[in-house]
XYZ file of C-alpha atoms in Angstrom:
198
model
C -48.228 -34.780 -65.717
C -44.577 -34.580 -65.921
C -43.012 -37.684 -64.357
C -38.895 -36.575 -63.543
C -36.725 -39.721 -63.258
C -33.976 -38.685 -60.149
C -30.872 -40.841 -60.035
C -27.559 -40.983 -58.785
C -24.905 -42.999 -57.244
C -24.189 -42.905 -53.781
C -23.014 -40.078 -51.910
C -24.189 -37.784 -54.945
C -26.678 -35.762 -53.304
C -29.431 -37.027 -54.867
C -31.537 -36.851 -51.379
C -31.057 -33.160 -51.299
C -31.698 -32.276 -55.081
C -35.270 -34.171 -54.581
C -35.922 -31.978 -51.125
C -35.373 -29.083 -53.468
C -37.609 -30.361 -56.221
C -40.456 -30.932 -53.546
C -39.745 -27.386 -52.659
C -40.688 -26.025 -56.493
C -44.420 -28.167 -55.667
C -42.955 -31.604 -57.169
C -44.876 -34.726 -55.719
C -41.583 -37.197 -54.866
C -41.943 -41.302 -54.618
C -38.839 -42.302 -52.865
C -37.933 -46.130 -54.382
C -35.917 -46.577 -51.212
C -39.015 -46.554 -48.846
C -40.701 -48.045 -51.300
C -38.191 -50.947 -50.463
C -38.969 -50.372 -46.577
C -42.774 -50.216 -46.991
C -42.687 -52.876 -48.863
C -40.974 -55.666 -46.270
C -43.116 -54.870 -43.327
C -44.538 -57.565 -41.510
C -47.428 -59.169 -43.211
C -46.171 -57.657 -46.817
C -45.374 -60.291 -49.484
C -41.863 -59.225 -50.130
C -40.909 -60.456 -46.700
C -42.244 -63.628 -46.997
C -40.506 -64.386 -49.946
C -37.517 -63.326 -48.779
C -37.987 -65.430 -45.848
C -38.340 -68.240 -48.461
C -35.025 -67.536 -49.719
C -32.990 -66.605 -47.222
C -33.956 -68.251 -44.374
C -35.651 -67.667 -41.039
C -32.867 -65.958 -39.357
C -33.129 -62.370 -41.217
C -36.517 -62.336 -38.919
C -35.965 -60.330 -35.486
C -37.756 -62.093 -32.710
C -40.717 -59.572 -33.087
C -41.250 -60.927 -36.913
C -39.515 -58.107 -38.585
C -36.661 -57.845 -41.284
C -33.234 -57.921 -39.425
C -31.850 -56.023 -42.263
C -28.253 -56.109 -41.330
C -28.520 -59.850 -41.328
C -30.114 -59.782 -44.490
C -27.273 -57.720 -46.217
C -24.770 -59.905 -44.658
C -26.433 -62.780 -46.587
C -27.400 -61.201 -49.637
C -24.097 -59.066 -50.227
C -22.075 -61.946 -49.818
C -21.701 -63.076 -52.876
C -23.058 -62.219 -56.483
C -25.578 -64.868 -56.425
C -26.824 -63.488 -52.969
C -27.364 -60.167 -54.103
C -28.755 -61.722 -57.365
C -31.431 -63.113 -55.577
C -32.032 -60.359 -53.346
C -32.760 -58.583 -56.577
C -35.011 -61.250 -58.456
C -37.304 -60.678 -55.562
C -37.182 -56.983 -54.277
C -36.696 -54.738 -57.887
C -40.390 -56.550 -59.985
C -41.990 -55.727 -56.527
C -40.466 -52.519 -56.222
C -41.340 -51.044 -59.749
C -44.823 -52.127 -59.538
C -45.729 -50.701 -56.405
C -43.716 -46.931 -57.914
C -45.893 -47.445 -60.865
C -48.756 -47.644 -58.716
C -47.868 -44.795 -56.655
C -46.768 -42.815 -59.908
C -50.506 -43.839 -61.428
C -52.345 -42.425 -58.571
C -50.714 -39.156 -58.399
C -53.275 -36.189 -59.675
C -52.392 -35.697 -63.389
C -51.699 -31.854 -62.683
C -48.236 -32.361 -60.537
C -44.926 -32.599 -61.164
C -43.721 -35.946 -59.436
C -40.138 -36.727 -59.255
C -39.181 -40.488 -59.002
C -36.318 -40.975 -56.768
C -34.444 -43.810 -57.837
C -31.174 -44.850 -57.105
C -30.970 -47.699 -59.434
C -33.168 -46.120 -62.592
C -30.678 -46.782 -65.248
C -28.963 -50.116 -64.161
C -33.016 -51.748 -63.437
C -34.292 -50.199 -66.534
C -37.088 -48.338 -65.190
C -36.579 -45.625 -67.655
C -40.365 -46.263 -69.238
C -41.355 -45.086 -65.779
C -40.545 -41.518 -66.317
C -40.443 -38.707 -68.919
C -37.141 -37.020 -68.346
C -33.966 -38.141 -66.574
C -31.736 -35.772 -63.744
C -28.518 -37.049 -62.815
C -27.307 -36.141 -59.802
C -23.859 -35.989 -60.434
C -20.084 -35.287 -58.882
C -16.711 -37.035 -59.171
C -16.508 -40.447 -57.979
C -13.887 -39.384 -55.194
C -15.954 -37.147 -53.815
C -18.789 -39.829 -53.680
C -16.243 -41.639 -51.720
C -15.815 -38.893 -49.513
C -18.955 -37.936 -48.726
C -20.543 -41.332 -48.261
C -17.942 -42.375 -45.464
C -18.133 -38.757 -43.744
C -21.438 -37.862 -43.807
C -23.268 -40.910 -43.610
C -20.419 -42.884 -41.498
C -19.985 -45.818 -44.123
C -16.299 -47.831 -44.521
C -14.758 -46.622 -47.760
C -14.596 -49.857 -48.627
C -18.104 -50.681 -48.531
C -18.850 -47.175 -50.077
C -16.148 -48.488 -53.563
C -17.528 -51.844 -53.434
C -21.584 -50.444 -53.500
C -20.272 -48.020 -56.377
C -18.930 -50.883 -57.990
C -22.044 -52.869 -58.198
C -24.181 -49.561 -59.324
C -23.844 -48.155 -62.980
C -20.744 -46.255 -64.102
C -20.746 -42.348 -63.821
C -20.336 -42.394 -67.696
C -23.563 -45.063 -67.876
C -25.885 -42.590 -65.882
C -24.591 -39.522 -67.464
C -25.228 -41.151 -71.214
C -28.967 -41.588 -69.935
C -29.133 -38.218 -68.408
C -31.254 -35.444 -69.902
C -31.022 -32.786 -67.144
C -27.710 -33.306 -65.082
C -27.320 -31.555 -61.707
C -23.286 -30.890 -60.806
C -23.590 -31.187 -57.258
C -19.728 -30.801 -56.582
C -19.770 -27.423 -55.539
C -22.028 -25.099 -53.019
C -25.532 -25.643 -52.063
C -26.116 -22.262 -53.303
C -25.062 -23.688 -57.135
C -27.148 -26.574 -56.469
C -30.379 -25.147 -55.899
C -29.388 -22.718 -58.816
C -29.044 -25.962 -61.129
C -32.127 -27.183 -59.936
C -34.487 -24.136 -60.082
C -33.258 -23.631 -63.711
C -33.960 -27.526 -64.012
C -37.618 -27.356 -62.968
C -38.177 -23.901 -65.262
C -37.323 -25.656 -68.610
C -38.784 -29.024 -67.566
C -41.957 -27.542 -66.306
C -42.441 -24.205 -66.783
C -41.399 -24.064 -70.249
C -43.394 -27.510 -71.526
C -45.551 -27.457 -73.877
């Protein structure tokens, strides 16, 4: 089994690059719905985020009220400290769990955001960077996804430098330009990481 490491910051492209690497027959475990699965009613992570933060991220039906969550755990440092303490343990062990029971003949790509600045990098074999300038992160986080730039600088500000992710990178992906160069990146990605292993 090759086990790919996918990472970059937001507004990168990173969700598309992983699309295209389940296209070549990769197996992907997304980290972010790990984070969903994981706070469902009834799941541990919820209670102990009840714990710490209080009754009132609950909707009336039991639920995480996420937005109220972020507005309590992005707060501050310390919130979003404690957020952490509790959701990224729970998080890798459930993606090395997932990672584990994955046939040992696939490819599976771990798609995760926050690889480098959570040191997950024992999780995976190889690293791919999603990468582009941080302006155009900027860009395409506020008018494709409809963020506020200034939540979009403030989130890259609290994620690991371009120059940090890049210095981990084995494989990096330039996804500044067409689709087209993308998925030529990629392909040539998956025939020296897979194809051509030993």
């Amino acid at each position: 089994m090759i086990r790919i490491g996918l990472t970059g910051g937001i507004g990168s492209g990173k969700s598309t690059v992983a699309a295209m690497l389940a296209g070549q027959g990769a197996v992907v475990i997304d980290a972010d719905q790990i984070a969903r699965d994981i706070v469902e009613p009834g799941e541990p992570a919820l209670a102990r985020l009840v714990a710490e933060f209080g009754p009132r991220i609950l909707t009336e039906e039991g639920a995480l009220d996420r937005q109220e969550l972020a507005a309590l755990a992005f707060s501050s440092p310390e919130g979003t400290q404690r957020l952490n303490a509790i959701m990224h343990p729970l998080i890798r062990e459930e993606a090395a769990r997932r990672l584990a029971a994955v046939p040992g003949d696939r490819v599976v790509v771990y798609d995760m955001p926050l690889l480098v600045e959570i040191g997950q990098r024992d999780l995976v074999d190889v690293i791919v960077v999603v990468d582009v300038p941080e302006e155009v992160q900027v860009e395409r986080a506020v008018h494709q996804r409809g963020l506020q730039e200034q939540d979009v600088r403030r989130r890259m500000q609290a994620q690991a430098s371009r120059q940090e992710r890049l210095s981990m990178a084995d494989v990096v992906v330039d996804n500044s330009g067409s689709l087209a160069s993308t998925r030529d990146q990629v392909e040539a990605a998956w025939r020296r990481l897979v194809r051509e292993a030993p």
